[in-house]
């Protein structure tokens, strides 16, 4: 008998990954250009040229033993100091290298944070709809994921529902803004309301409740909509970041955790998280790409490209009669299933070689997620299929 946890996972493998595999199968059958795969948040834009140049520069200018050797579990001190300085400039924080732990992407950072914080039975709150892997990550450390229901139509956090979900066992609240899957950016007002609830609950229960702010889409904000920095509103905040999306580097596995000095048990948490990085088997974040991203901290994300896709998709779908949440950030569109059945909607779309993910996978039934980090032509060429889908549902009459 293998692990019962893993047996369950193997039997219910991720719907998103399953769609991705389905996309590959359809592409082999019909040709890649005839399949419109909006299932995975895998950026279609190449990383900026600066990343390649930085990699070459690192290889040419740094001792190989330094590039490829072991280092502090938290990462190269100089890289952490550079990240801290960049954050201080952008957000008015006062970080040093002793606040930054380099991570194996956002996923690695979240696992390190949860490994550090959780005892078995501790509760972690996620606000629906949420990135589906949170449940798995919490389960890794025998925590319990508690889901606060979605708050349509704006999908901002619902402070009252959050207050009702917090218990003396609540150790952390994961928030994700700009949000996957909705594309919504949490407003300052929403974040202040969340902070007020958690401050009051900490006092009531005499506990520490940490916000883990999962921010891989921080730079992906359109029309100048601000993405407030959560540490400004809530002291016990740990920030998780990744360059997977902003620099199109998801395969490189690089990000960081920012652990502010003001949080409860800072020293213990920083030390324990560094050790968690090691004992989880990462040992440290990959060295070469650490050194490269430290040279690319001011590189711009291809916001204009994603914005073009966003407008194209939003205009196209709304014209056809679909109801979409207009995304202010990230690269996902959250679209209402016309008859409320998101699974049936995703199956119906497959007839036209269009793949997207039912919202049920994100605790967001009744909606689907369309990832528009694809080639512009994919969106343009998918519209004929979307038009048939709209007709099938009797829309746009
Ligand atoms: N958190 C959210 C909200 C995500 O959407 C993703 C990836 O899609 C991750 C974390 C994981 O990111 P990474 O590839 O940096 O581990």
Coordinates of C-alpha atoms and ligand atoms in Angstrom, one line a residue:
X1 CA 0.0 0.0 0.0
X2 CA 1.4 3.4 -0.9
X3 CA 0.6 6.6 0.9
X4 CA -3.2 7.0 1.2
X5 CA -2.9 10.8 0.7
X6 CA -1.1 10.2 -2.6
X7 CA -3.4 7.4 -3.7
X8 CA -6.3 9.9 -3.4
X9 CA -4.3 12.5 -5.4
X10 CA -3.4 10.0 -8.1
X11 CA -7.0 9.1 -8.5
X12 CA -8.2 12.7 -8.7
X13 CA -5.4 14.3 -10.7
X14 CA -5.7 18.0 -11.4
X15 CA -8.5 18.9 -13.8
X16 CA -6.3 21.7 -15.2
X17 CA -3.5 19.3 -15.9
X18 CA -6.0 16.9 -17.4
X19 CA -7.3 19.7 -19.8
X20 CA -3.7 20.4 -20.7
X21 CA -3.1 16.8 -21.7
X22 CA -6.4 16.8 -23.6
X23 CA -5.1 19.9 -25.5
X24 CA -2.0 18.0 -26.5
X25 CA -4.2 15.0 -27.6
X26 CA -6.5 17.3 -29.7
X27 CA -3.4 19.1 -31.2
X28 CA -2.0 15.8 -32.3
X29 CA -5.3 14.9 -34.0
X30 CA -6.4 18.3 -35.5
X31 CA -3.1 20.3 -35.6
X32 CA -1.9 22.7 -33.0
X33 CA -3.4 25.8 -34.9
X34 CA -6.9 24.3 -34.8
X35 CA -7.0 23.8 -31.0
X36 CA -7.7 26.7 -28.8
X37 CA -6.2 25.8 -25.5
X38 CA -7.0 28.3 -22.7
X39 CA -6.5 25.8 -19.9
X40 CA -3.1 26.5 -18.4
X41 CA -1.5 29.7 -17.0
X42 CA 1.7 29.1 -19.0
X43 CA 2.9 32.4 -20.5
X44 CA 3.1 32.3 -24.3
X45 CA 5.4 35.4 -24.4
X46 CA 9.1 34.7 -24.4
X47 CA 11.1 36.0 -21.4
X48 CA 12.6 39.4 -22.0
X49 CA 16.0 39.4 -23.8
X50 CA 17.5 40.7 -20.6
X51 CA 17.0 37.3 -18.9
X52 CA 19.1 35.6 -21.6
X53 CA 21.7 38.3 -21.4
X54 CA 21.8 38.1 -17.6
X55 CA 22.2 34.3 -17.7
X56 CA 25.1 34.7 -20.2
X57 CA 26.6 37.5 -18.1
X58 CA 26.4 35.4 -14.9
X59 CA 28.1 32.5 -16.6
X60 CA 30.9 34.7 -18.0
X61 CA 31.5 36.8 -15.0
X62 CA 31.0 34.6 -11.9
X63 CA 33.2 31.8 -10.5
X64 CA 31.6 28.5 -11.6
X65 CA 32.0 27.1 -8.0
X66 CA 29.9 30.1 -6.8
X67 CA 27.3 29.8 -9.5
X68 CA 26.8 26.0 -9.2
X69 CA 27.7 25.4 -5.5
X70 CA 25.6 25.1 -2.4
X71 CA 24.8 28.3 -0.5
X72 CA 22.8 29.5 2.5
X73 CA 19.4 27.7 2.4
X74 CA 17.7 31.1 2.1
X75 CA 19.6 31.9 -1.1
X76 CA 22.6 34.1 -2.1
X77 CA 22.8 37.0 0.4
X78 CA 23.6 39.4 -2.4
X79 CA 20.5 38.3 -4.4
X80 CA 18.3 38.6 -1.3
X81 CA 19.7 42.1 -0.6
X82 CA 19.0 43.1 -4.2
X83 CA 15.4 41.8 -4.0
X84 CA 14.9 43.6 -0.6
X85 CA 16.2 46.9 -2.1
X86 CA 13.9 46.6 -5.1
X87 CA 10.9 46.0 -2.8
X88 CA 11.8 48.9 -0.5
X89 CA 11.9 51.2 -3.5
X90 CA 8.6 50.1 -4.9
X91 CA 6.6 49.7 -1.6
X92 CA 8.3 51.8 1.0
X93 CA 9.2 48.7 3.1
X94 CA 12.4 48.3 5.1
X95 CA 13.5 44.9 4.1
X96 CA 17.1 43.6 4.2
X97 CA 18.5 40.3 3.1
X98 CA 17.3 39.0 6.4
X99 CA 13.7 39.4 5.3
X100 CA 14.0 37.5 2.0
X101 CA 14.1 33.7 1.4
X102 CA 14.6 32.7 -2.2
X103 CA 12.1 30.0 -3.2
X104 CA 11.4 27.4 -5.8
X105 CA 8.7 29.4 -7.4
X106 CA 5.5 30.6 -5.6
X107 CA 4.6 26.9 -5.1
X108 CA 7.8 26.3 -3.2
X109 CA 7.5 29.5 -1.2
X110 CA 3.9 28.6 -0.2
X111 CA 5.0 25.1 0.9
X112 CA 7.9 26.5 2.9
X113 CA 5.6 29.0 4.6
X114 CA 2.9 26.4 5.4
X115 CA 5.6 23.9 6.6
X116 CA 6.9 26.6 8.9
X117 CA 3.5 27.7 10.4
X118 CA 1.3 24.6 10.6
X119 CA 0.8 22.0 13.2
X120 CA -1.6 19.1 12.3
X121 CA -5.2 20.3 12.5
X122 CA -4.4 24.0 12.1
X123 CA -6.7 25.8 9.8
X124 CA -5.8 27.8 6.7
X125 CA -8.4 30.0 5.1
X126 CA -8.7 30.5 1.4
X127 CA -11.1 32.9 -0.3
X128 CA -13.1 31.2 -3.1
X129 CA -12.5 31.0 -5.9
X130 CA -8.9 30.1 -5.3
X131 CA -5.9 28.5 -6.9
X132 CA -6.7 24.8 -6.6
X133 CA -3.3 23.7 -5.3
X134 CA -3.7 25.5 -2.0
X135 CA -5.7 22.6 -0.7
X136 CA -2.9 20.2 -1.6
X137 CA -0.3 22.4 -0.1
X138 CA -2.2 22.7 3.2
X139 CA -2.8 18.9 3.2
X140 CA 0.9 18.3 2.9
X141 CA 1.3 19.5 6.5
X142 CA -1.9 18.0 7.8
X143 CA -3.6 21.3 8.0
X144 CA -7.3 21.9 7.1
X145 CA -8.3 24.2 4.3
X146 CA -11.3 26.3 5.2
X147 CA -13.0 27.9 2.3
X148 CA -14.7 31.3 2.5
X149 CA -17.5 31.3 -0.1
X150 CA -17.1 33.4 -3.3
X151 CA -18.5 36.9 -3.3
X152 CA -20.1 37.6 -6.8
X153 CA -20.4 39.7 -8.9
X154 CA -17.3 41.7 -7.9
X155 CA -15.4 38.7 -6.3
X156 CA -13.8 41.0 -3.7
X157 CA -13.2 39.4 -0.3
X158 CA -16.2 39.2 1.9
X159 CA -15.1 40.4 5.4
X160 CA -18.2 39.1 7.2
X161 CA -17.9 35.6 5.7
X162 CA -14.2 35.7 6.6
X163 CA -15.0 36.7 10.2
X164 CA -17.4 33.7 10.4
X165 CA -14.7 31.3 9.2
X166 CA -11.9 32.3 11.6
X167 CA -11.6 30.0 14.7
X168 CA -8.9 29.7 17.4
X169 CA -7.3 27.1 15.1
X170 CA -6.8 29.6 12.2
X171 CA -3.1 29.9 11.6
X172 CA -3.1 31.6 8.2
X173 CA -5.2 33.2 5.5
X174 CA -4.0 32.9 1.9
X175 CA -4.9 35.7 -0.3
X176 CA -4.1 36.1 -4.0
X177 CA -4.3 39.4 -5.8
X178 CA -4.3 39.9 -8.7
X179 CA -6.4 36.8 -8.5
X180 CA -6.3 33.5 -10.2
X181 CA -8.9 32.5 -11.5
X182 CA -11.0 35.8 -11.5
X183 CA -8.5 38.4 -12.6
X184 CA -9.8 40.6 -9.8
X185 CA -7.5 42.9 -7.9
X186 CA -8.4 43.3 -4.3
X187 CA -9.0 47.0 -3.5
X188 CA -7.4 48.9 -0.6
X189 CA -10.9 49.0 1.0
X190 CA -11.2 45.2 0.8
X191 CA -7.8 44.6 2.2
X192 CA -8.4 47.0 5.1
X193 CA -11.6 45.1 5.9
X194 CA -9.8 41.8 5.9
X195 CA -7.1 43.2 8.1
X196 CA -9.6 44.6 10.6
X197 CA -11.3 41.2 10.9
X198 CA -8.0 39.4 11.5
X199 CA -6.7 42.0 14.0
X200 CA -10.0 41.7 16.0
X201 CA -9.8 37.9 15.9
X202 CA -6.2 37.8 17.0
X203 CA -7.2 39.9 20.0
X204 CA -10.3 37.8 20.7
X205 CA -8.4 34.5 20.6
X206 CA -5.0 35.6 21.7
X207 CA -3.4 34.0 18.6
X208 CA -1.3 35.0 15.7
X209 CA -3.0 34.8 12.3
X210 CA -0.7 35.3 9.3
X211 CA -1.8 36.5 5.9
X212 CA 0.2 34.7 3.2
X213 CA -0.1 37.0 0.3
X214 CA 0.5 34.9 -2.9
X215 CA 1.5 37.4 -5.5
X216 CA 2.8 35.8 -8.7
X217 CA 0.6 38.2 -10.8
X218 CA 1.6 41.5 -9.0
X219 CA 3.0 43.2 -12.1
X220 CA 0.0 42.1 -14.2
X221 CA -2.4 45.0 -13.5
X222 CA -4.1 46.9 -16.4
X223 CA -5.2 50.5 -16.9
X224 CA -3.1 51.6 -13.9
X225 CA -5.2 49.9 -11.3
X226 CA -3.1 49.8 -8.1
X227 CA -2.2 46.5 -6.5
X228 CA -1.9 47.5 -2.8
X229 CA 1.0 45.9 -0.9
X230 CA -0.6 43.9 1.9
X231 CA 2.1 44.5 4.5
X232 CA 0.9 48.1 4.6
X233 CA -2.4 47.1 6.0
X234 CA -1.7 44.0 8.1
X235 CA 1.4 43.5 10.2
X236 CA 1.5 39.7 10.3
X237 CA 1.9 39.3 6.5
X238 CA 4.3 37.0 4.7
X239 CA 4.5 37.8 1.0
X240 CA 5.1 35.0 -1.6
X241 CA 6.3 36.1 -5.1
X242 CA 7.5 34.3 -8.2
X243 CA 8.9 35.3 -11.6
X244 CA 7.0 32.5 -13.3
X245 CA 4.5 34.9 -14.8
X246 CA 6.1 38.3 -14.7
X247 CA 9.2 37.2 -16.6
X248 CA 7.7 34.0 -18.3
X249 CA 10.0 31.7 -16.3
X250 CA 7.6 29.0 -14.9
X251 CA 9.9 26.1 -15.7
X252 CA 12.9 27.8 -13.9
X253 CA 11.2 27.6 -10.5
X254 CA 12.2 30.9 -9.0
X255 CA 10.6 33.2 -6.5
X256 CA 10.9 34.4 -2.9
X257 CA 9.2 34.8 0.4
X258 CA 9.4 38.2 2.1
X259 CA 9.2 37.9 5.9
X260 CA 8.9 41.3 7.5
X261 CA 10.8 41.9 10.7
X262 CA 7.6 43.2 12.4
X263 CA 5.6 39.9 12.3
X264 CA 5.0 37.9 15.4
X265 CA 7.9 35.4 16.0
X266 CA 9.9 36.9 13.1
X267 CA 13.3 35.4 14.1
X268 CA 11.9 31.9 14.7
X269 CA 9.9 32.1 11.5
X270 CA 12.8 33.3 9.3
X271 CA 15.1 30.6 10.7
X272 CA 12.5 27.8 10.5
X273 CA 11.5 28.8 6.9
X274 CA 15.1 28.7 5.9
X275 CA 15.3 25.2 7.4
X276 CA 12.0 24.2 5.8
X277 CA 13.5 25.1 2.4
X278 CA 16.2 22.5 3.2
X279 CA 14.2 19.8 4.8
X280 CA 11.5 19.8 2.2
X281 CA 14.3 18.8 -0.2
X282 CA 14.6 22.0 -2.2
X283 CA 17.8 22.8 -0.2
X284 CA 17.9 26.2 -1.9
X285 CA 16.3 27.9 -4.9
X286 CA 18.1 27.1 -8.2
X287 CA 21.4 29.1 -8.2
X288 CA 21.9 30.2 -11.8
X289 CA 18.5 31.7 -12.2
X290 CA 18.7 33.4 -8.7
X291 CA 21.8 35.2 -10.0
X292 CA 20.1 36.0 -13.3
X293 CA 16.8 37.4 -11.9
X294 CA 18.7 39.6 -9.5
X295 CA 20.0 41.4 -12.6
X296 CA 16.5 41.7 -14.0
X297 CA 14.5 43.2 -11.1
X298 CA 13.6 46.2 -13.1
X299 CA 12.6 44.3 -16.3
X300 CA 9.0 45.0 -17.5
X301 CA 6.4 42.3 -17.9
X302 CA 4.9 42.3 -21.3
X303 CA 1.8 44.0 -20.0
X304 CA 0.8 45.5 -23.4
X305 CA 0.7 42.0 -25.0
X306 CA -1.5 40.6 -22.3
X307 CA -3.7 43.7 -22.3
X308 CA -4.2 43.3 -26.1
X309 CA -5.3 39.7 -25.5
X310 CA -7.5 40.7 -22.6
X311 CA -9.4 43.3 -24.7
X312 CA -9.7 41.0 -27.7
X313 CA -11.1 38.2 -25.6
X314 CA -13.4 40.4 -23.5
X315 CA -14.8 42.3 -26.5
X316 CA -15.2 39.1 -28.5
X317 CA -17.0 37.2 -25.8
X318 CA -19.2 40.0 -24.5
X319 CA -20.3 40.8 -28.1
X320 CA -21.4 37.1 -28.4
X321 CA -23.5 37.5 -25.3
X322 CA -21.2 35.8 -22.7
X323 CA -21.1 37.4 -19.3
X324 CA -17.5 38.0 -18.2
X325 CA -15.9 39.6 -15.1
X326 CA -13.6 42.2 -16.8
X327 CA -10.2 41.4 -15.4
X328 CA -8.1 44.2 -13.9
X329 CA -5.2 41.9 -13.5
X330 CA -3.5 38.5 -14.1
X331 CA -4.2 36.8 -17.4
X332 CA -7.5 34.9 -16.7
X333 CA -11.0 35.7 -17.6
X334 CA -13.8 34.5 -15.4
X335 CA -16.8 33.8 -17.5
X336 CA -20.3 32.8 -16.4
X337 CA -21.6 29.5 -17.6
X338 CA -24.8 30.6 -19.5
X339 CA -27.0 28.0 -17.8
X340 CA -25.0 27.8 -14.6
X341 CA -23.4 24.4 -15.3
X342 CA -19.7 25.1 -15.7
X343 CA -18.7 21.5 -16.3
X344 CA -21.2 21.1 -19.1
X345 CA -20.1 24.4 -20.5
X346 CA -16.5 23.2 -20.7
X347 CA -17.6 19.9 -22.3
X348 CA -19.7 21.8 -24.8
X349 CA -16.7 24.0 -25.8
X350 CA -14.5 21.0 -26.4
X351 CA -16.7 20.2 -29.5
X352 CA -15.2 23.3 -31.1
X353 CA -11.7 22.4 -29.9
X354 CA -11.9 25.1 -27.2
X355 CA -10.5 24.2 -23.9
X356 CA -11.0 26.0 -20.6
X357 CA -11.4 25.0 -17.0
X358 CA -14.7 24.7 -15.1
X359 CA -14.8 27.0 -12.1
X360 CA -15.7 24.0 -9.8
X361 CA -12.0 23.3 -9.8
X362 CA -11.4 26.6 -8.1
X363 CA -14.4 26.4 -5.7
X364 CA -16.2 28.7 -8.1
X365 CA -19.1 26.8 -9.6
X366 CA -21.1 28.5 -12.3
X367 CA -18.1 30.1 -13.9
X368 CA -15.2 28.9 -16.1
X369 CA -11.6 30.2 -16.3
X370 CA -10.2 31.2 -19.6
X371 CA -6.4 31.7 -19.5
X372 CA -5.5 34.3 -22.1
X373 CA -1.7 34.0 -21.8
X374 CA -1.8 32.6 -25.3
X375 CA -0.9 33.8 -28.8
X376 CA -3.2 36.5 -30.1
X377 CA -4.0 34.3 -33.1
X378 CA -5.4 31.6 -30.7
X379 CA -7.9 34.2 -29.5
X380 CA -8.8 35.5 -32.9
X381 CA -9.2 32.0 -34.4
X382 CA -11.2 30.7 -31.5
X383 CA -14.0 33.2 -32.1
X384 CA -15.8 31.2 -34.7
X385 CA -16.0 28.3 -32.3
X386 CA -17.1 30.6 -29.5
X387 CA -19.8 32.0 -31.8
X388 CA -21.1 28.5 -32.3
X389 CA -21.0 27.9 -28.6
X390 CA -23.0 31.1 -28.0
X391 CA -25.6 30.0 -30.5
X392 CA -25.8 26.6 -28.9
X393 CA -26.7 28.4 -25.6
X394 CA -29.1 30.7 -27.3
X395 CA -27.1 33.8 -26.5
X396 CA -26.9 37.1 -28.4
X397 CA -30.4 37.0 -29.9
Ligands
LIG1 N1 -0.2 30.8 -6.9 C1 -1.0 31.1 -7.9 C2 -2.2 31.9 -7.6 C3 -0.8 30.6 -9.2 O1 -1.7 30.9 -10.2 C4 0.3 29.8 -9.5 C5 0.6 29.3 -10.8 O2 -0.2 29.3 -11.7 C6 1.2 29.6 -8.4 C7 0.9 30.1 -7.2 C8 2.4 28.7 -8.6 O3 3.4 29.5 -9.2 P1 4.9 29.0 -9.5 O4 4.9 28.4 -10.9 O5 5.7 30.2 -9.4 O6 5.2 28.0 -8.5

